[in-house]
Short mmCIF file of C-alpha atoms in Angstrom, two decimals:
data_model
loop_
_atom_site.label_atom_id
_atom_site.label_comp_id
_atom_site.label_asym_id
_atom_site.label_seq_id
_atom_site.Cartn_x
_atom_site.Cartn_y
_atom_site.Cartn_z
CA MET A 1 0.00 0.00 0.00
CA SER A 2 1.49 3.35 -0.96
CA ASP A 3 1.61 6.18 1.54
CA SER A 4 -1.15 8.09 -0.24
CA ASP A 5 -3.63 5.22 0.18
CA LEU A 6 -3.40 5.43 3.95
CA LEU A 7 -5.96 7.19 6.08
CA THR A 8 -4.67 9.91 8.36
CA THR A 9 -5.78 11.10 11.78
CA PRO A 10 -6.59 14.76 12.52
CA LEU A 11 -3.21 14.97 14.28
CA ASP A 12 -1.15 13.79 11.28
CA PRO A 13 0.55 17.17 10.60
CA LEU A 14 1.59 17.44 14.26
CA HIS A 15 3.22 14.00 14.16
CA ARG A 16 5.24 14.87 11.08
CA GLN A 17 6.30 18.21 12.62
CA SER A 18 7.39 16.30 15.72
CA GLY A 19 9.70 14.03 13.71
CA ALA A 20 7.58 10.91 13.99
CA ARG A 21 8.44 7.81 12.00
CA MET A 22 5.09 6.95 10.41
CA VAL A 23 3.96 3.39 9.68
CA ASP A 24 0.87 1.69 8.27
CA PHE A 25 -1.29 0.42 11.12
CA ALA A 26 -4.81 -0.85 10.37
CA GLY A 27 -4.87 1.25 7.21
CA TYR A 28 -3.82 4.47 8.95
CA ALA A 29 -0.54 6.34 8.79
CA MET A 30 0.38 6.25 12.48
CA PRO A 31 3.45 7.34 14.48
CA LEU A 32 5.62 4.35 15.43
CA GLN A 33 8.04 6.49 17.42
CA TYR A 34 9.34 10.04 17.82
CA GLN A 35 12.48 10.11 20.02
CA GLY A 36 12.76 6.33 20.38
CA ILE A 37 10.62 3.59 21.87
CA LEU A 38 12.71 3.10 25.02
CA ALA A 39 12.77 6.79 25.93
CA GLU A 40 9.04 7.23 25.23
CA HIS A 41 8.17 4.13 27.26
CA LEU A 42 10.23 5.19 30.26
CA HIS A 43 8.93 8.76 30.10
CA CYS A 44 5.35 7.48 30.27
CA ARG A 45 6.16 5.51 33.42
CA ALA A 46 8.09 8.42 34.99
CA GLU A 47 6.05 11.45 33.90
CA ALA A 48 3.45 11.52 31.12
CA ALA A 49 3.02 10.52 27.48
CA LEU A 50 0.54 11.53 24.81
CA PHE A 51 -0.68 8.94 22.29
CA ASP A 52 -2.76 9.57 19.20
CA VAL A 53 -5.27 6.71 19.13
CA SER A 54 -7.69 8.38 16.72
CA HIS A 55 -7.53 5.29 14.51
CA MET A 56 -9.67 3.55 17.12
CA GLY A 57 -13.40 3.78 16.56
CA GLN A 58 -15.74 5.81 18.74
CA ALA A 59 -19.48 5.22 18.47
CA ILE A 60 -22.59 6.35 20.31
CA LEU A 61 -25.41 3.96 21.13
CA THR A 62 -28.78 5.52 21.95
CA GLY A 63 -32.40 4.48 22.26
CA PRO A 64 -34.77 2.74 24.66
CA ASP A 65 -33.00 0.08 26.75
CA ALA A 66 -29.84 0.48 24.67
CA ALA A 67 -27.75 -1.13 27.42
CA THR A 68 -29.95 -4.23 27.61
CA VAL A 69 -29.95 -4.51 23.83
CA LEU A 70 -26.14 -4.33 23.71
CA GLU A 71 -25.95 -7.12 26.29
CA ARG A 72 -27.12 -9.57 23.62
CA VAL A 73 -23.64 -9.41 22.03
CA VAL A 74 -21.32 -8.47 24.93
CA THR A 75 -20.26 -10.24 28.13
CA GLY A 76 -20.45 -7.31 30.51
CA ASP A 77 -23.16 -6.07 32.83
CA ILE A 78 -24.02 -2.98 30.80
CA ALA A 79 -27.53 -2.48 32.22
CA GLY A 80 -25.90 -2.21 35.64
CA LEU A 81 -23.28 0.29 34.48
CA LYS A 82 -24.00 3.53 36.34
CA ALA A 83 -24.03 6.90 34.59
CA GLY A 84 -20.53 8.36 34.66
CA ARG A 85 -18.81 4.97 34.68
CA GLN A 86 -16.94 2.92 32.08
CA ARG A 87 -16.36 -0.82 31.72
CA TYR A 88 -14.08 -3.10 29.70
CA THR A 89 -16.13 -5.71 27.86
CA LEU A 90 -16.03 -8.27 25.06
CA LEU A 91 -18.03 -8.42 21.86
CA THR A 92 -18.77 -12.09 21.18
CA ASN A 93 -19.51 -14.38 18.25
CA GLU A 94 -21.68 -17.51 18.06
CA SER A 95 -18.85 -19.85 18.99
CA GLY A 96 -18.03 -17.92 22.16
CA GLY A 97 -14.98 -16.25 20.61
CA ILE A 98 -14.04 -12.59 20.81
CA VAL A 99 -15.09 -10.28 17.96
CA ASP A 100 -13.35 -7.41 19.76
CA ASP A 101 -12.48 -6.12 23.21
CA LEU A 102 -13.90 -2.68 23.83
CA MET A 103 -14.72 0.01 26.34
CA VAL A 104 -18.32 0.99 27.07
CA ALA A 105 -19.02 4.20 28.98
CA ASN A 106 -22.38 5.33 30.30
CA LEU A 107 -22.53 9.05 29.51
CA GLY A 108 -26.06 9.34 30.90
CA ALA A 109 -27.96 10.10 27.71
CA ALA A 110 -26.00 7.59 25.64
CA LEU A 111 -23.42 4.80 25.70
CA LEU A 112 -19.98 5.59 24.29
CA LEU A 113 -18.25 2.59 22.71
CA VAL A 114 -14.55 2.52 21.79
CA PHE A 115 -13.48 -0.17 19.31
CA ASN A 116 -10.07 -1.35 18.16
CA ALA A 117 -8.89 0.27 14.93
CA GLY A 118 -8.74 -2.90 12.84
CA ARG A 119 -12.14 -4.09 14.06
CA LYS A 120 -14.32 -0.99 14.15
CA HIS A 121 -16.26 -1.58 10.92
CA ILE A 122 -16.82 -5.25 11.79
CA ASP A 123 -17.93 -4.27 15.31
CA ALA A 124 -20.39 -1.65 14.07
CA ALA A 125 -21.98 -4.12 11.62
CA HIS A 126 -22.07 -6.85 14.29
CA ILE A 127 -23.92 -4.58 16.73
CA ARG A 128 -26.24 -3.02 14.15
CA ALA A 129 -27.38 -6.48 13.12
CA ILE A 130 -29.13 -6.95 16.47
CA LEU A 131 -30.53 -3.45 17.03
CA PRO A 132 -34.32 -3.15 17.21
CA PRO A 133 -36.02 -0.10 15.64
CA GLY A 134 -35.37 2.97 17.76
CA VAL A 135 -31.95 1.95 19.00
CA THR A 136 -29.16 3.38 16.85
CA LEU A 137 -25.41 3.15 16.68
CA GLU A 138 -23.87 6.36 15.39
CA THR A 139 -20.24 5.88 14.42
CA GLN A 140 -17.92 8.83 14.96
CA PHE A 141 -14.88 7.34 13.27
CA ASP A 142 -13.61 10.75 12.18
CA ARG A 143 -13.47 11.97 15.77
CA ALA A 144 -10.00 12.28 17.36
CA LEU A 145 -9.05 10.21 20.40
CA ILE A 146 -5.95 10.83 22.46
CA ALA A 147 -4.56 8.92 25.42
CA LEU A 148 -2.80 10.95 28.13
CA GLN A 149 -0.98 8.43 30.32
CA GLY A 150 1.44 8.50 33.23
CA PRO A 151 1.78 9.63 36.85
CA SER A 152 1.63 13.34 35.88
CA ALA A 153 -1.34 12.90 33.52
CA ALA A 154 -3.98 14.06 36.02
CA ASP A 155 -1.98 17.13 36.96
CA ILE A 156 -1.46 18.09 33.30
CA LEU A 157 -5.10 17.64 32.30
CA ALA A 158 -6.48 19.33 35.43
CA ALA A 159 -4.55 22.49 34.51
CA ILE A 160 -6.87 23.03 31.53
CA ALA A 161 -9.85 20.95 32.75
CA PRO A 162 -10.08 21.05 36.56
CA ALA A 163 -13.12 18.75 36.61
CA ALA A 164 -11.00 15.91 35.19
CA GLY A 165 -8.69 15.99 38.19
CA THR A 166 -11.33 14.63 40.57
CA MET A 167 -12.27 11.65 38.35
CA ARG A 168 -11.46 8.14 39.53
CA PHE A 169 -10.33 5.13 37.49
CA MET A 170 -13.05 4.17 34.98
CA ASP A 171 -15.06 7.34 35.48
CA ALA A 172 -16.49 8.79 32.25
CA ILE A 173 -17.73 12.34 31.65
CA THR A 174 -18.57 14.75 28.88
CA LEU A 175 -16.83 18.06 29.40
CA ASP A 176 -16.71 21.42 27.65
CA ILE A 177 -13.09 22.54 27.62
CA GLY A 178 -12.77 26.07 26.31
CA GLY A 179 -15.73 25.60 23.98
CA VAL A 180 -14.62 22.15 22.80
CA SER A 181 -17.01 19.29 23.50
CA THR A 182 -14.94 16.38 24.83
CA THR A 183 -15.57 12.94 26.30
CA ILE A 184 -13.11 12.00 29.03
CA THR A 185 -12.59 8.62 30.65
CA ARG A 186 -9.99 7.92 33.33
CA SER A 187 -8.53 4.83 31.73
CA GLY A 188 -5.96 3.68 29.21
CA TYR A 189 -3.89 0.75 28.10
CA THR A 190 -0.46 1.33 29.64
CA GLY A 191 -1.00 0.22 33.25
CA GLU A 192 -0.53 3.84 34.36
CA ASP A 193 -3.05 6.34 35.62
CA GLY A 194 -4.38 8.43 32.74
CA PHE A 195 -7.18 9.51 30.47
CA GLU A 196 -8.61 8.87 27.04
CA ILE A 197 -10.08 12.02 25.55
CA GLY A 198 -12.43 12.18 22.56
CA VAL A 199 -12.25 15.47 20.68
CA PRO A 200 -13.94 16.70 17.46
CA ALA A 201 -11.51 16.38 14.55
CA THR A 202 -11.43 20.11 13.82
CA ALA A 203 -10.48 20.98 17.42
CA ALA A 204 -7.98 18.17 17.95
CA ALA A 205 -4.75 19.88 16.89
CA SER A 206 -5.26 23.00 19.00
CA PHE A 207 -6.38 20.94 22.00
CA VAL A 208 -3.29 18.75 21.80
CA THR A 209 -1.01 21.74 21.31
CA GLU A 210 -2.41 23.26 24.49
CA LEU A 211 -1.72 20.04 26.42
CA LEU A 212 1.81 19.78 25.01
CA ALA A 213 2.61 23.26 26.32
CA ASP A 214 3.28 21.42 29.59
CA PRO A 215 6.96 20.41 29.31
CA ARG A 216 6.34 17.23 31.29
CA LEU A 217 4.25 15.80 28.45
CA HIS A 218 5.97 14.09 25.49
CA TRP A 219 4.57 12.32 22.44
CA ALA A 220 4.77 8.52 22.43
CA GLY A 221 4.07 6.25 19.47
CA LEU A 222 2.68 2.80 18.78
CA GLY A 223 6.02 1.16 19.66
CA ALA A 224 5.92 2.40 23.24
CA ARG A 225 2.19 1.74 23.44
CA ASP A 226 2.88 -1.91 22.66
CA SER A 227 5.75 -2.33 25.14
CA LEU A 228 3.76 -0.53 27.86
CA ARG A 229 0.65 -2.70 27.42
CA LEU A 230 2.79 -5.84 27.36
CA GLU A 231 4.45 -4.95 30.68
CA ALA A 232 0.96 -4.22 32.04
CA GLY A 233 -0.09 -7.74 30.96
CA LEU A 234 -2.88 -6.42 28.73
CA PRO A 235 -3.76 -8.54 25.68
CA LEU A 236 -3.75 -7.02 22.20
CA TYR A 237 -6.60 -7.92 19.85
CA GLY A 238 -5.39 -9.72 16.73
CA GLN A 239 -2.29 -10.89 18.52
CA ASP A 240 -3.20 -12.38 21.93
CA ILE A 241 -6.95 -12.69 21.38
CA ASP A 242 -9.11 -13.11 18.29
CA ALA A 243 -12.38 -14.57 17.01
CA THR A 244 -11.22 -18.11 17.90
CA THR A 245 -10.16 -17.25 21.47
CA SER A 246 -12.37 -17.95 24.46
CA PRO A 247 -12.25 -15.20 27.10
CA ILE A 248 -11.88 -17.96 29.69
CA GLU A 249 -8.54 -19.18 28.31
CA ALA A 250 -7.38 -15.60 27.72
CA GLY A 251 -7.77 -14.76 31.41
CA LEU A 252 -10.58 -12.33 30.61
CA GLY A 253 -13.24 -14.09 32.68
CA PHE A 254 -13.46 -10.93 34.80
CA ALA A 255 -15.11 -9.23 31.80
CA ILE A 256 -18.10 -11.58 32.06
CA GLY A 257 -20.43 -9.81 34.47
CA LYS A 258 -21.52 -11.64 37.62
CA ARG A 259 -25.18 -11.33 36.61
CA ARG A 260 -24.34 -12.45 33.08
CA ARG A 261 -22.84 -15.71 34.39
CA GLU A 262 -26.18 -16.71 35.85
CA SER A 263 -27.85 -17.00 32.46
CA TRP A 264 -24.99 -16.70 29.90
CA ASN A 265 -27.65 -15.03 27.74
CA PHE A 266 -25.44 -13.44 25.13
CA LEU A 267 -24.25 -14.54 21.68
CA GLY A 268 -21.93 -17.51 22.16
CA GLY A 269 -22.80 -17.71 25.84
CA ALA A 270 -23.41 -21.48 25.81
CA ALA A 271 -20.06 -22.20 24.21
CA MET A 272 -18.30 -19.87 26.60
CA ARG A 273 -20.03 -21.48 29.55
CA ALA A 274 -18.84 -24.91 28.41
CA VAL A 275 -15.22 -23.72 28.43
CA HIS A 276 -15.82 -22.15 31.83
CA ASP A 277 -17.39 -25.32 33.31
CA HIS A 278 -14.93 -27.84 31.86
CA GLY A 279 -11.88 -25.62 32.18
CA PRO A 280 -9.83 -24.47 29.18
CA THR A 281 -7.16 -26.70 27.64
CA ARG A 282 -4.77 -23.76 27.36
CA ARG A 283 -4.27 -20.50 29.19
CA LEU A 284 -2.72 -17.14 28.40
CA VAL A 285 0.19 -16.67 30.79
CA GLY A 286 3.05 -14.28 31.35
CA LEU A 287 6.58 -15.52 30.73
CA SER A 288 9.85 -13.99 31.83
CA ALA A 289 13.08 -15.08 30.18
CA GLU A 290 16.60 -15.59 31.42
CA GLY A 291 19.25 -13.55 29.66
CA ARG A 292 18.53 -10.63 27.35
CA ALA A 293 17.39 -12.25 24.10
CA PRO A 294 13.75 -11.33 23.42
CA VAL A 295 11.40 -14.24 22.67
CA ARG A 296 8.91 -12.96 20.12
CA ALA A 297 5.43 -13.79 18.84
CA GLY A 298 5.31 -17.14 17.08
CA ALA A 299 8.05 -18.79 19.16
CA ARG A 300 7.19 -22.42 19.98
CA LEU A 301 7.25 -23.47 23.61
CA GLN A 302 8.22 -26.87 24.94
CA ASN A 303 9.22 -28.64 28.12
CA ARG A 304 12.73 -29.95 28.80
CA ASP A 305 11.92 -33.17 26.91
CA GLY A 306 10.75 -31.42 23.76
CA LEU A 307 6.99 -31.84 24.34
CA LEU A 308 5.12 -28.99 22.60
CA LEU A 309 3.35 -26.84 25.20
CA GLY A 310 2.21 -23.78 23.30
CA GLN A 311 3.21 -20.62 21.50
CA VAL A 312 4.18 -17.02 22.26
CA THR A 313 1.60 -14.46 21.09
CA SER A 314 3.36 -11.25 22.20
CA GLY A 315 6.97 -10.92 23.21
CA GLY A 316 9.65 -8.32 23.52
CA PHE A 317 12.11 -6.53 25.71
CA ALA A 318 10.53 -4.84 28.73
CA PRO A 319 12.12 -1.38 29.04
CA SER A 320 11.05 -0.86 32.66
CA LEU A 321 12.23 -4.30 33.77
CA GLN A 322 15.25 -4.47 31.45
CA GLU A 323 14.47 -8.08 30.64
CA PRO A 324 12.54 -10.04 28.00
CA ILE A 325 8.88 -10.77 28.69
CA ALA A 326 6.12 -12.48 26.74
CA LEU A 327 2.47 -13.48 26.67
CA ALA A 328 1.84 -17.03 25.54
CA TYR A 329 -0.79 -19.72 25.40
CA VAL A 330 0.38 -22.86 27.18
CA ARG A 331 -1.28 -26.14 28.09
CA THR A 332 -3.30 -25.69 31.28
CA ASP A 333 -1.23 -28.33 33.07
CA HIS A 334 1.87 -26.17 32.51
CA ALA A 335 0.28 -22.79 33.30
CA GLN A 336 1.06 -22.59 37.02
CA ASP A 337 3.25 -19.70 38.20
CA GLY A 338 6.90 -20.69 38.31
CA THR A 339 6.61 -23.48 35.73
CA GLU A 340 9.78 -23.85 33.68
CA ILE A 341 9.24 -23.62 29.91
CA PHE A 342 11.69 -23.51 27.02
CA ALA A 343 11.42 -21.48 23.83
CA ASP A 344 13.11 -22.45 20.60
CA LEU A 345 15.11 -19.37 19.63
CA ARG A 346 17.01 -19.82 16.38
CA GLY A 347 17.66 -23.47 17.18
CA ARG A 348 18.79 -22.75 20.75
CA LEU A 349 16.64 -23.32 23.85
CA VAL A 350 15.94 -20.29 26.04
CA ARG A 351 14.62 -20.93 29.53
CA LEU A 352 11.50 -19.06 30.67
CA HIS A 353 9.25 -19.16 33.71
CA VAL A 354 5.50 -18.64 34.00
CA THR A 355 5.15 -15.30 35.81
CA PRO A 356 2.07 -13.68 37.41
CA LEU A 357 0.50 -10.86 35.40
CA PRO A 358 0.88 -7.94 35.25
CA PHE A 359 4.66 -7.87 34.92
CA ILE A 360 4.67 -4.46 36.59
CA PRO A 361 1.91 -3.33 38.99
CA HIS A 362 -0.94 -1.25 37.61
CA ARG A 363 -1.04 2.26 39.05
CA TYR A 364 -4.65 3.21 38.39
CA HIS A 365 -6.27 6.02 40.40
CA ARG A 366 -8.98 4.02 42.16
CA MET B 1 42.97 5.62 7.69
CA THR B 2 41.78 2.47 5.97
CA GLU B 3 38.92 2.58 3.52
CA THR B 4 35.40 1.63 4.61
CA ARG B 5 33.18 -0.32 2.25
CA PHE B 6 29.49 -1.21 2.53
CA THR B 7 26.84 -3.82 1.67
CA GLN B 8 23.22 -3.69 0.52
CA ASP B 9 22.35 -4.94 4.03
CA HIS B 10 23.68 -1.73 5.60
CA GLU B 11 26.84 -3.20 7.04
CA TRP B 12 30.24 -1.53 6.95
CA ILE B 13 33.54 -3.34 6.47
CA ARG B 14 37.08 -2.13 7.13
CA LEU B 15 40.16 -4.11 6.16
CA ASP B 16 43.11 -4.69 8.49
CA GLY B 17 45.52 -6.88 6.52
CA ALA B 18 43.63 -10.09 5.74
CA GLU B 19 41.14 -9.39 8.53
CA ALA B 20 37.83 -7.57 7.97
CA ILE B 21 36.06 -5.67 10.76
CA ILE B 22 32.27 -5.63 10.37
CA GLY B 23 29.53 -3.49 11.89
CA ILE B 24 26.21 -1.89 10.94
CA THR B 25 25.84 1.61 9.55
CA ASP B 26 24.37 4.64 11.25
CA HIS B 27 21.42 4.38 8.86
CA ALA B 28 20.86 0.78 10.01
CA GLN B 29 20.93 1.57 13.73
CA SER B 30 18.55 4.47 13.18
CA ALA B 31 16.11 2.26 11.27
CA LEU B 32 16.33 -0.50 13.91
CA GLY B 33 15.77 1.78 16.87
CA ASP B 34 16.87 0.97 20.41
CA VAL B 35 19.10 -2.11 20.36
CA VAL B 36 18.58 -4.39 23.38
CA PHE B 37 20.47 -7.57 22.48
CA VAL B 38 23.19 -8.74 20.12
CA GLU B 39 23.96 -12.38 19.36
CA LEU B 40 27.46 -12.90 17.94
CA PRO B 41 29.03 -15.86 16.12
CA GLU B 42 31.51 -18.22 17.76
CA PRO B 43 35.13 -17.42 16.87
CA GLY B 44 36.46 -20.13 14.57
CA ARG B 45 33.18 -20.44 12.68
CA LYS B 46 33.61 -20.69 8.92
CA VAL B 47 31.18 -18.38 7.12
CA ALA B 48 30.18 -18.00 3.47
CA ALA B 49 29.55 -14.63 1.87
CA ALA B 50 25.99 -13.42 2.64
CA GLU B 51 25.57 -16.08 5.37
CA ALA B 52 23.56 -14.92 8.39
CA CYS B 53 25.91 -15.17 11.35
CA ALA B 54 24.76 -12.65 13.97
CA VAL B 55 21.48 -11.19 15.18
CA VAL B 56 20.68 -7.71 16.41
CA GLU B 57 17.48 -7.28 18.42
CA SER B 58 15.84 -3.90 18.83
CA VAL B 59 12.77 -3.21 20.95
CA LYS B 60 10.78 -3.71 17.75
CA ALA B 61 12.25 -6.72 15.98
CA ALA B 62 15.12 -9.10 15.32
CA SER B 63 17.39 -8.60 12.29
CA ASP B 64 20.07 -10.82 10.83
CA ILE B 65 23.63 -9.63 10.32
CA TYR B 66 25.43 -11.24 7.38
CA ALA B 67 29.04 -12.10 6.69
CA PRO B 68 29.87 -9.70 3.84
CA LEU B 69 32.62 -11.96 2.53
CA ALA B 70 33.71 -15.58 3.07
CA GLY B 71 36.20 -16.46 5.76
CA VAL B 72 36.60 -17.52 9.38
CA VAL B 73 35.29 -15.52 12.34
CA SER B 74 38.38 -14.49 14.29
CA GLU B 75 37.04 -12.22 17.02
CA THR B 76 33.79 -10.76 18.38
CA ASN B 77 33.18 -7.55 20.30
CA PRO B 78 32.52 -8.27 24.00
CA ALA B 79 31.39 -4.66 24.57
CA LEU B 80 28.15 -5.38 22.66
CA THR B 81 27.17 -8.20 24.98
CA ASP B 82 27.56 -5.94 28.01
CA ASP B 83 26.04 -2.83 26.44
CA PRO B 84 23.93 -3.53 23.32
CA ALA B 85 22.90 0.16 23.21
CA LEU B 86 26.46 0.94 22.09
CA VAL B 87 25.21 0.01 18.61
CA ASN B 88 22.97 3.12 18.71
CA LYS B 89 25.64 5.36 20.22
CA ASP B 90 28.68 4.52 18.09
CA PRO B 91 27.61 2.21 15.24
CA GLU B 92 30.51 2.87 12.89
CA GLY B 93 33.17 2.97 15.60
CA SER B 94 33.43 1.09 18.90
CA ALA B 95 30.26 -0.94 18.22
CA TRP B 96 31.84 -3.26 15.64
CA PHE B 97 30.27 -6.76 15.68
CA PHE B 98 32.94 -9.25 14.61
CA LYS B 99 36.10 -9.78 12.59
CA ILE B 100 36.55 -12.25 9.76
CA ARG B 101 39.86 -13.60 8.45
CA LEU B 102 39.02 -13.41 4.74
CA ASP B 103 39.53 -16.30 2.33
CA ASP B 104 40.20 -13.75 -0.40
CA PRO B 105 41.08 -10.22 0.81
CA SER B 106 40.94 -8.91 -2.77
CA ALA B 107 37.16 -9.49 -2.72
CA PHE B 108 36.94 -6.41 -0.48
CA ALA B 109 37.23 -4.27 -3.62
CA THR B 110 33.96 -5.75 -4.96
CA LEU B 111 31.96 -4.14 -2.12
CA MET B 112 30.22 -0.75 -2.39
CA ASP B 113 32.35 2.31 -1.73
CA ALA B 114 31.16 5.23 0.43
CA ASP B 115 29.69 7.15 -2.52
CA ALA B 116 27.71 4.16 -3.77
CA TYR B 117 26.38 3.49 -0.28
CA ALA B 118 25.41 7.15 0.19
CA ASP B 119 23.46 6.90 -3.09
CA LEU B 120 21.74 3.72 -1.84
CA VAL B 121 20.63 5.39 1.40
CA LYS B 122 19.45 8.46 -0.51
CA SER B 123 17.33 6.25 -2.78
CA LEU B 124 15.44 4.70 0.16
#
């Protein structure tokens, strides 16, 4: 695909001015890095980082009993989601697999849904297929979305939007900031405290420029976003989870609401319940490696005797830990913390251990 | 100062008698990003021209390093094992990867010179 075929986000000119290296991600020209992945990663953990995630899809669901309607295709308790709160949930298919993982926020008058970039059109069609007359899903895929993440994020945002400073983890509000209509949630995908802010496309560049006036805030690209989420033990759709993955084996059982487990009355619920009741044959686990050689996605895992145990789905060097880490599916009987596992790395065996997730503690503002 | 020659794979080669010193170019380290691990060949290993014999791992991905010419690996750089980030800091100096005792030192002249390599980088 040539550069000109790629979609761009409303912040594209700012990225290029900031020296970003742009790459094709889900059909969008997106910043991979600015100063360097390591520096951006560490700055997010130490201070604050700004990510353009406008390629993700925002959509508004409205109408009578919209929450109950949505529950037909998601695992979460959406009807029980209070106004002003957000929840991580899973869009399901008939076989109990994951169509996408998404955020749903109750904004009072409407539900705000945030889809993964590569799945947003599929998600919208999947949801629209079950909507009764009167309930509508309005996609806002041209709207900008930025993630402000890190221990200084609240301080930086509160300087221009004081109301955001008093939010707690997974709060969701709509807020007028200097005449710009924004949606703000206190959440993110780095393991740090922070916010995701939806902004109209035309106002995005000036809003971001105002935030970046704070010298503590630096741009960070997709490279750092990936290493941050991996350290935080958060699965990436298309890599660690997909339409064939059961949430049970992916360790996402927490996203199935307590009330929802009583009836499993959502698309694929029966299949998911069967995995839950019988126990999965494989589990997504964290692995830490000895030495410095990263073990990457696709690496085959085995025991000392060469018995195949599974495969790495995400792997890399953890900048904050200064050691290689990975997410992998392994046979359930080898998924206990501390289990020794070997990866075949260029014909040489590298020793790994099953490690509790997350690799570094989450620092959410609860 | 001895002449530096280059390969299509963005490696540099300097000749010291019959021994070639090999590293990656500044362009290569910049494209790779932060280097976190380097795997080097065993001294004594016989390598063919264009044979993959080392690996450089950045935060993003793993990349092969090739023997630019045939010969026997005579020495590797221990500094890279201790401090892989040296590849980003001084790629065309102290961050050399390995040395090869060449089967045919005259083959050095078949590699790209600095001007040809500069043209290659410009064309990318």
